[in-house]
Short mmCIF file of C-alpha atoms and ligand atoms in Angstrom, two decimals:
data_model
loop_
_atom_site.label_atom_id
_atom_site.label_comp_id
_atom_site.label_asym_id
_atom_site.label_seq_id
_atom_site.Cartn_x
_atom_site.Cartn_y
_atom_site.Cartn_z
CA MET D 510 102.00 63.56 107.14
CA ALA D 511 104.95 65.46 105.65
CA PRO D 512 107.58 63.20 104.02
CA PRO D 513 110.75 62.68 106.09
CA ILE D 514 113.64 65.09 105.62
CA ARG D 515 117.10 63.92 104.62
CA ARG D 516 118.66 67.08 103.24
CA ILE D 517 117.89 70.77 103.58
CA ALA D 518 119.29 73.90 101.95
CA LEU D 519 119.97 77.29 103.47
CA SER D 520 119.93 80.46 101.40
CA THR D 521 120.74 84.03 102.41
CA GLY D 522 119.36 86.76 100.16
CA GLY D 523 119.26 90.56 99.86
CA GLY D 524 121.50 92.90 101.83
CA ASP D 525 123.65 91.25 104.49
CA ALA D 526 122.81 91.87 108.14
CA PRO D 527 124.64 91.12 111.40
CA GLY D 528 123.43 87.75 112.68
CA LEU D 529 123.24 85.83 109.38
CA ASN D 530 126.09 83.53 110.36
CA ALA D 531 124.46 82.87 113.74
CA VAL D 532 121.33 81.65 111.89
CA ILE D 533 123.45 79.48 109.58
CA ARG D 534 125.30 77.97 112.55
CA ALA D 535 122.17 77.20 114.57
CA ALA D 536 120.21 75.82 111.62
CA THR D 537 123.12 73.63 110.55
CA LEU D 538 123.77 72.20 114.01
CA ALA D 539 120.07 71.70 114.81
CA ALA D 540 119.58 69.90 111.48
CA ARG D 541 122.73 67.79 111.78
CA ASN D 542 121.74 66.82 115.31
CA ARG D 543 118.59 65.35 113.75
CA GLY D 544 120.67 63.39 111.24
CA TRP D 545 119.84 65.68 108.29
CA ASP D 546 122.33 66.72 105.67
CA VAL D 547 122.70 70.52 105.19
CA VAL D 548 123.87 72.50 102.18
CA GLY D 549 124.19 76.23 101.56
CA ILE D 550 123.25 77.78 98.23
CA ARG D 551 125.83 80.38 97.22
CA ASP D 552 124.68 83.98 96.80
CA GLY D 553 120.93 83.68 97.24
CA PHE D 554 119.75 81.30 94.50
CA ASN D 555 122.59 82.06 92.09
CA GLY D 556 124.45 78.90 93.14
CA LEU D 557 121.56 76.93 91.65
CA LEU D 558 120.80 79.18 88.70
CA ALA D 559 124.34 79.96 87.57
CA PRO D 560 126.52 77.06 88.87
CA GLU D 561 129.10 77.75 86.16
CA GLU D 562 130.02 80.95 88.01
CA TYR D 563 131.12 78.80 90.96
CA ASP D 564 133.07 76.12 89.01
CA GLY D 565 130.16 73.80 89.57
CA ASN D 566 130.21 74.36 93.35
CA GLY D 567 127.15 76.58 93.64
CA VAL D 568 125.88 74.42 96.49
CA ILE D 569 128.26 73.77 99.37
CA THR D 570 128.01 71.24 102.18
CA LEU D 571 127.60 72.84 105.58
CA THR D 572 129.41 70.53 107.96
CA ARG D 573 129.88 71.07 111.69
CA ASP D 574 133.41 72.24 110.84
CA ALA D 575 132.09 74.78 108.33
CA VAL D 576 129.93 76.51 110.95
CA ARG D 577 132.41 76.32 113.82
CA GLY D 578 133.25 79.71 115.32
CA ILE D 579 131.09 81.78 112.95
CA GLY D 580 128.25 82.86 115.27
CA HIS D 581 129.91 86.15 116.16
CA LEU D 582 130.98 87.07 112.63
CA GLY D 583 129.32 89.67 110.39
CA GLY D 584 128.29 88.89 106.81
CA THR D 585 127.29 85.44 105.55
CA ILE D 586 129.63 82.54 104.81
CA ILE D 587 127.43 81.39 101.90
CA GLY D 588 127.21 84.82 100.27
CA THR D 589 124.20 86.87 99.29
CA THR D 590 122.92 88.96 96.43
CA ASN D 591 120.10 91.33 95.65
CA ARG D 592 120.23 90.51 91.93
CA GLY D 593 119.24 86.85 91.83
CA ASN D 594 115.46 86.75 92.09
CA PRO D 595 114.51 83.48 90.31
CA THR D 596 111.03 84.84 89.55
CA ALA D 597 112.49 87.90 87.77
CA TYR D 598 116.01 86.87 86.86
CA PRO D 599 117.99 89.42 84.83
CA VAL D 600 119.08 87.88 81.52
CA GLN D 601 121.10 89.78 78.92
CA GLN D 602 119.79 89.60 75.35
CA PRO D 603 122.01 89.29 72.24
CA ASP D 604 121.44 93.01 71.54
CA GLY D 605 122.85 93.92 74.99
CA SER D 606 119.50 94.78 76.58
CA TRP D 607 118.23 93.04 79.74
CA VAL D 608 114.95 91.28 80.41
CA GLU D 609 113.62 89.68 83.60
CA VAL D 610 112.77 85.99 83.20
CA ASP D 611 110.79 83.68 85.55
CA ARG D 612 113.13 80.74 86.25
CA THR D 613 110.95 79.06 88.90
CA PRO D 614 110.63 75.67 87.09
CA GLU D 615 114.41 75.55 86.67
CA VAL D 616 115.12 76.38 90.30
CA LEU D 617 112.66 73.68 91.45
CA ALA D 618 114.34 71.17 89.13
CA ARG D 619 117.74 72.04 90.65
CA PHE D 620 116.41 71.52 94.18
CA ALA D 621 115.20 68.06 93.10
CA GLU D 622 118.53 67.23 91.36
CA HIS D 623 120.41 68.06 94.57
CA GLY D 624 118.01 65.93 96.61
CA ILE D 625 116.96 68.93 98.71
CA ASP D 626 113.75 68.25 100.64
CA ALA D 627 113.27 71.71 102.15
CA LEU D 628 114.59 75.27 102.01
CA VAL D 629 115.30 77.67 104.87
CA THR D 630 115.36 81.09 103.25
CA ILE D 631 116.92 83.80 105.38
CA GLY D 632 116.09 87.26 104.13
CA GLY D 633 113.99 90.39 104.04
CA ASP D 634 110.78 91.07 102.16
CA GLY D 635 112.35 90.22 98.77
CA SER D 636 113.79 86.83 99.76
CA LEU D 637 110.75 85.90 101.82
CA THR D 638 108.46 86.78 98.89
CA ILE D 639 110.56 84.49 96.69
CA GLY D 640 110.35 81.84 99.44
CA ASN D 641 106.57 82.17 99.55
CA HIS D 642 106.43 81.87 95.76
CA LEU D 643 108.55 78.68 95.82
CA HIS D 644 106.37 77.30 98.63
CA GLN D 645 103.27 77.92 96.50
CA ALA D 646 105.06 76.19 93.62
CA GLY D 647 105.45 73.05 95.78
CA LEU D 648 108.73 73.40 97.70
CA ARG D 649 108.84 73.00 101.49
CA VAL D 650 109.97 76.39 102.76
CA ILE D 651 110.60 78.03 106.13
CA GLY D 652 111.46 81.75 106.28
CA VAL D 653 113.74 83.55 108.72
CA PRO D 654 113.26 87.33 108.98
CA LYS D 655 116.44 89.32 108.41
CA THR D 656 116.99 93.01 107.83
CA ILE D 657 118.64 95.93 109.52
CA ASP D 658 115.56 97.93 108.41
CA ASN D 659 113.16 96.07 110.78
CA ASP D 660 110.39 96.60 108.23
CA LEU D 661 108.91 93.09 108.29
CA GLU D 662 105.41 92.41 109.53
CA GLN D 663 104.48 89.62 111.95
CA THR D 664 107.72 89.68 113.94
CA THR D 665 108.41 92.07 116.79
CA GLN D 666 111.94 92.48 115.49
CA THR D 667 114.20 91.23 112.72
CA PHE D 668 117.79 90.23 113.47
CA GLY D 669 120.37 92.80 112.38
CA PHE D 670 118.31 95.79 113.49
CA ALA D 671 119.65 95.96 117.05
CA THR D 672 123.29 95.95 115.91
CA ALA D 673 122.60 98.62 113.28
CA VAL D 674 120.88 100.82 115.87
CA GLU D 675 123.70 100.30 118.35
CA PHE D 676 126.33 101.35 115.83
CA ALA D 677 124.31 104.33 114.57
CA THR D 678 123.83 105.45 118.17
CA GLU D 679 127.55 105.26 118.83
CA CYS D 680 128.20 107.35 115.72
CA ILE D 681 125.68 109.98 116.83
CA ASP D 682 127.28 110.01 120.30
CA ARG D 683 130.62 110.79 118.67
CA LEU D 684 129.16 113.51 116.50
CA HIS D 685 127.78 115.46 119.46
CA SER D 686 131.18 116.64 120.65
CA THR D 687 132.47 117.66 117.25
CA ALA D 688 129.17 119.41 116.43
CA ALA D 689 129.33 121.26 119.75
CA SER D 690 132.99 122.21 119.34
CA HIS D 691 132.32 123.79 115.94
CA GLY D 692 128.79 125.05 116.58
CA ARG D 693 127.64 123.09 113.54
CA VAL D 694 124.49 121.36 112.44
CA LEU D 695 125.32 117.74 111.73
CA VAL D 696 122.97 115.75 109.54
CA VAL D 697 123.30 111.98 109.90
CA GLU D 698 121.76 109.90 107.10
CA VAL D 699 120.93 106.30 107.99
CA MET D 700 119.60 103.37 105.94
CA GLY D 701 116.16 101.87 106.47
CA ARG D 702 114.62 101.98 103.02
CA TYR D 703 110.95 103.08 103.24
CA ALA D 704 110.75 102.77 107.04
CA GLY D 705 112.16 105.00 109.76
CA TRP D 706 112.90 102.39 112.43
CA ILE D 707 116.68 102.85 112.48
CA ALA D 708 116.47 106.65 112.37
CA LEU D 709 113.90 106.77 115.15
CA ALA D 710 115.61 104.30 117.48
CA ALA D 711 119.15 105.60 116.98
CA GLY D 712 118.01 109.24 116.94
CA LEU D 713 116.21 108.81 120.24
CA ALA D 714 119.01 106.82 121.87
CA GLY D 715 121.67 109.18 120.51
CA GLY D 716 119.94 112.39 121.61
CA ALA D 717 119.16 113.84 118.17
CA HIS D 718 117.28 117.13 118.07
CA ALA D 719 115.35 116.39 114.89
CA ILE D 720 114.54 113.08 113.19
CA LEU D 721 113.13 112.88 109.67
CA ILE D 722 111.50 109.57 108.74
CA PRO D 723 109.52 108.33 105.71
CA GLU D 724 106.35 107.97 107.80
CA VAL D 725 106.26 111.74 108.47
CA PRO D 726 106.75 113.86 105.32
CA TYR D 727 108.77 116.84 106.47
CA ARG D 728 108.96 120.61 106.10
CA LEU D 729 112.23 122.24 107.11
CA GLU D 730 110.66 125.27 108.85
CA PRO D 731 109.99 123.33 112.09
CA VAL D 732 113.53 121.92 112.02
CA VAL D 733 114.98 125.39 111.46
CA ALA D 734 112.85 126.74 114.33
CA THR D 735 114.17 123.94 116.58
CA ILE D 736 117.78 124.76 115.66
CA ARG D 737 117.15 128.50 116.31
CA GLN D 738 115.41 127.80 119.59
CA ARG D 739 118.37 125.69 120.73
CA ALA D 740 120.76 128.48 119.75
CA GLU D 741 118.71 130.99 121.76
CA ARG D 742 118.99 128.64 124.73
CA GLY D 743 122.77 128.53 124.33
CA ALA D 744 123.23 125.33 122.30
CA LYS D 745 125.04 126.30 119.11
CA SER D 746 125.00 122.83 117.60
CA SER D 747 122.24 120.45 116.57
CA ILE D 748 122.05 116.88 115.36
CA VAL D 749 119.50 115.94 112.71
CA VAL D 750 119.02 112.25 111.90
CA VAL D 751 117.53 111.62 108.46
CA ALA D 752 116.29 108.26 107.22
CA GLU D 753 117.31 107.60 103.62
CA GLY D 754 113.61 107.23 102.74
CA ALA D 755 112.54 110.57 104.25
CA LYS D 756 110.82 112.91 101.83
CA PRO D 757 109.50 116.45 102.00
CA VAL D 758 105.79 117.24 102.04
CA ASP D 759 104.74 117.24 98.35
CA GLY D 760 108.26 116.10 97.45
CA GLU D 761 109.90 112.94 96.17
CA LEU D 762 112.20 110.27 97.55
CA THR D 763 115.90 110.83 96.87
CA ILE D 764 116.99 107.94 94.66
CA VAL D 765 120.53 107.05 93.59
CA GLY D 766 119.38 104.78 90.78
CA LYS D 767 117.78 101.53 89.72
CA SER D 768 119.31 98.68 87.74
CA ILE D 769 117.57 95.74 86.16
CA GLY D 770 116.73 93.00 88.66
CA GLN D 771 117.41 95.24 91.66
CA ALA D 772 115.28 97.37 93.93
CA GLU D 773 115.71 101.14 93.62
CA ARG D 774 118.63 102.49 95.66
CA LEU D 775 117.91 105.31 98.04
CA GLY D 776 120.43 107.86 99.25
CA GLY D 777 121.38 111.52 99.23
CA VAL D 778 118.54 113.10 101.19
CA GLY D 779 120.95 113.96 104.05
CA GLU D 780 123.09 116.13 101.80
CA LYS D 781 120.01 117.93 100.47
CA VAL D 782 118.72 118.58 103.98
CA ALA D 783 122.13 119.83 105.16
CA HIS D 784 122.43 122.20 102.23
CA GLN D 785 118.96 123.63 102.81
CA LEU D 786 119.44 123.91 106.59
CA SER D 787 122.71 125.74 106.06
CA GLU D 788 120.98 128.26 103.79
CA LEU D 789 117.99 128.67 106.08
CA THR D 790 119.88 128.96 109.39
CA GLY D 791 123.09 130.61 108.23
CA ARG D 792 124.97 127.94 110.19
CA GLU D 793 127.48 125.51 108.83
CA ALA D 794 125.77 122.16 108.25
CA ARG D 795 127.59 118.96 107.37
CA THR D 796 126.42 115.49 106.39
CA VAL D 797 127.58 112.07 107.57
CA VAL D 798 126.18 109.09 105.65
CA LEU D 799 126.42 105.90 107.69
CA GLY D 800 125.29 103.71 104.76
CA HIS D 801 126.70 100.20 104.62
CA LEU D 802 128.62 100.66 107.87
CA LEU D 803 125.28 99.82 109.50
CA ARG D 804 125.27 96.38 107.88
CA GLY D 805 128.84 95.46 108.64
CA GLY D 806 130.68 94.25 111.70
CA GLN D 807 129.90 91.73 114.38
CA PRO D 808 126.34 91.18 115.55
CA ASN D 809 125.73 92.36 119.09
CA ALA D 810 124.70 89.85 121.76
CA PHE D 811 120.98 90.40 121.08
CA ASP D 812 121.28 89.73 117.35
CA ARG D 813 123.55 86.72 117.87
CA GLN D 814 121.04 85.24 120.24
CA LEU D 815 118.07 86.10 118.02
CA GLY D 816 119.87 84.63 114.99
CA LEU D 817 120.60 81.41 116.90
CA ARG D 818 117.01 81.22 118.16
CA PHE D 819 115.59 81.82 114.68
CA GLY D 820 117.93 79.27 113.06
CA ALA D 821 117.06 76.52 115.54
CA ALA D 822 113.34 77.38 115.42
CA ALA D 823 113.36 77.04 111.61
CA ILE D 824 114.62 73.47 111.99
CA ARG D 825 112.07 72.68 114.71
CA ALA D 826 109.37 73.98 112.35
CA LEU D 827 110.48 71.55 109.65
CA ASP D 828 110.71 68.73 112.18
CA GLU D 829 107.13 69.47 113.24
CA GLY D 830 106.04 69.16 109.60
CA LEU D 831 105.37 72.87 109.09
CA ASP D 832 105.66 74.46 105.67
CA GLY D 833 105.20 77.99 104.30
CA VAL D 834 105.80 79.66 107.64
CA MET D 835 108.25 82.26 108.93
CA VAL D 836 109.80 82.09 112.39
CA ALA D 837 108.91 85.25 114.28
CA LEU D 838 109.91 86.94 117.50
CA ASP D 839 106.90 87.17 119.79
CA PRO D 840 108.44 87.87 123.21
CA PRO D 841 109.16 85.94 125.28
CA THR D 842 109.04 83.25 122.61
CA VAL D 843 109.65 82.56 118.94
CA ASN D 844 106.64 81.28 117.04
CA TYR D 845 105.56 80.59 113.47
CA VAL D 846 103.44 82.81 111.22
CA PRO D 847 102.29 82.26 107.62
CA LEU D 848 104.93 83.46 105.16
CA ALA D 849 102.17 85.04 103.07
CA ALA D 850 101.10 87.23 106.01
CA ALA D 851 104.68 88.29 106.70
CA VAL D 852 105.21 89.59 103.17
CA ALA D 853 101.74 91.01 102.60
CA ARG D 854 102.83 94.53 103.53
CA MET D 855 105.72 96.49 104.94
CA LYS D 856 105.93 97.33 108.64
CA THR D 857 106.40 101.04 109.06
CA VAL D 858 106.64 103.09 112.26
CA PRO D 859 103.16 103.66 113.74
CA LEU D 860 102.83 107.37 114.39
CA ASP D 861 101.20 106.74 117.76
CA CYS D 862 103.75 104.20 119.04
CA ASP D 863 105.27 105.03 122.40
CA THR D 864 108.75 105.57 120.91
CA MET D 865 107.35 108.35 118.71
CA LEU D 866 105.42 109.79 121.64
CA THR D 867 108.54 109.66 123.82
CA ALA D 868 110.58 111.48 121.18
CA ARG D 869 107.91 114.16 120.84
CA ASP D 870 107.69 114.51 124.64
CA LEU D 871 111.44 115.14 124.66
CA GLY D 872 111.03 117.93 122.11
CA ILE D 873 112.59 116.05 119.20
CA ASN D 874 111.30 117.62 116.00
CA PHE D 875 109.96 115.46 113.13
CA GLY D 876 109.56 118.27 110.62
CA ASP D 877 105.78 118.31 110.91
CA GLN D 878 105.09 120.61 113.91
CA MET D 879 106.67 123.86 115.08
CA PRO D 880 108.49 123.46 118.43
CA HIS D 881 106.68 124.52 121.59
CA ASP D 882 107.51 128.11 122.47
CA VAL D 883 107.97 127.66 126.21
O1 LIG G 1244 117.51 96.46 103.22
C1 LIG G 1244 118.75 96.73 103.77
C2 LIG G 1244 119.39 97.90 103.12
O2 LIG G 1244 120.64 98.08 103.72
C3 LIG G 1244 118.55 99.18 103.09
O3 LIG G 1244 118.58 99.84 104.34
C4 LIG G 1244 119.20 99.94 101.97
O4 LIG G 1244 118.29 100.84 101.35
C5 LIG G 1244 119.56 98.85 101.01
O5 LIG G 1244 119.65 97.66 101.75
C6 LIG G 1244 120.87 99.10 100.31
O6 LIG G 1244 121.11 98.07 99.41
P1 LIG G 1244 122.44 97.98 98.54
O7 LIG G 1244 123.47 97.30 99.37
O8 LIG G 1244 122.04 97.18 97.38
O9 LIG G 1244 122.84 99.37 98.19
#
């Protein structure tokens, strides 16, 4: 039988996503209602690994007061980072260079010093991989799947995705009238890393005419033909949604850069596509990059609810003696799946899923097939 729990820690890691505070609120209340103490580690694991940066307060007590009225707020009240991986922590050397150091033993020692019996790690593939590593190293860990990208296996949906799609859709809605008024091609670049979930969902909902996603390497000829065909039919404007991870056939990803201890940053493909489309069609093409706007703001009702359900389920999992699992949406319920299975691979858009088929049936071009000439 698993030893009894007296104190748990919550950690939020990687990019923020709408719904994080809902998870923190639900997990804190569900734990406190079981008589457990709850703390939040500041900025991923940095509160444990670099307490001096927080005047010794790298771990904060999450009281009922601390989580009152936060369920509808964007961001995370305990902070997050994508630079604090304890298994590959960036450490500057005396000569100014950086190396990545495995600080797992230290982080486990800090958990013990703080009397923390279990960790609820709320994050995407990076944070959940760290969580799985700490679980294998002996810590009791439950994962909660977060990311606007929706690229995590074993859960039907991550929290944050629905809000990001809703906002992107609203932006595309707004761009239709200005594109039509000027007869322009508007290219909308959205986040999503190596998966096209946001681009596909928002592009379909927002009535895009072409959608370029990482799962379908693109050529611009079919997109140009779609734009021309629309013009012949009297529509002088077109909307092209491009996922930041989209890449041309035989081409490369567009990368902003990579720093030590961080994943590579994608961005800029929208501008490239707009420039090329402008040259190929002779029409004015402009780019709008939605970027971090997709991560900000209040979670919508779906993500608030999903965050609350995930947070409470994480505590039930611990109460049931589970360890090394991730809570997962499996409609109509939330269940538990092995953390290892959740991080084994990325969930990309299946090319035969009904959302893709729907988009193709509507004549949305993915840059891989010429439009039907009917
Ligand atoms: O994973 C979420 C995400 O917003 C991706 O869509 C994007 O590629 C990345 O994070 C951006 O990270 P950063 O905030 O470090 O630029």
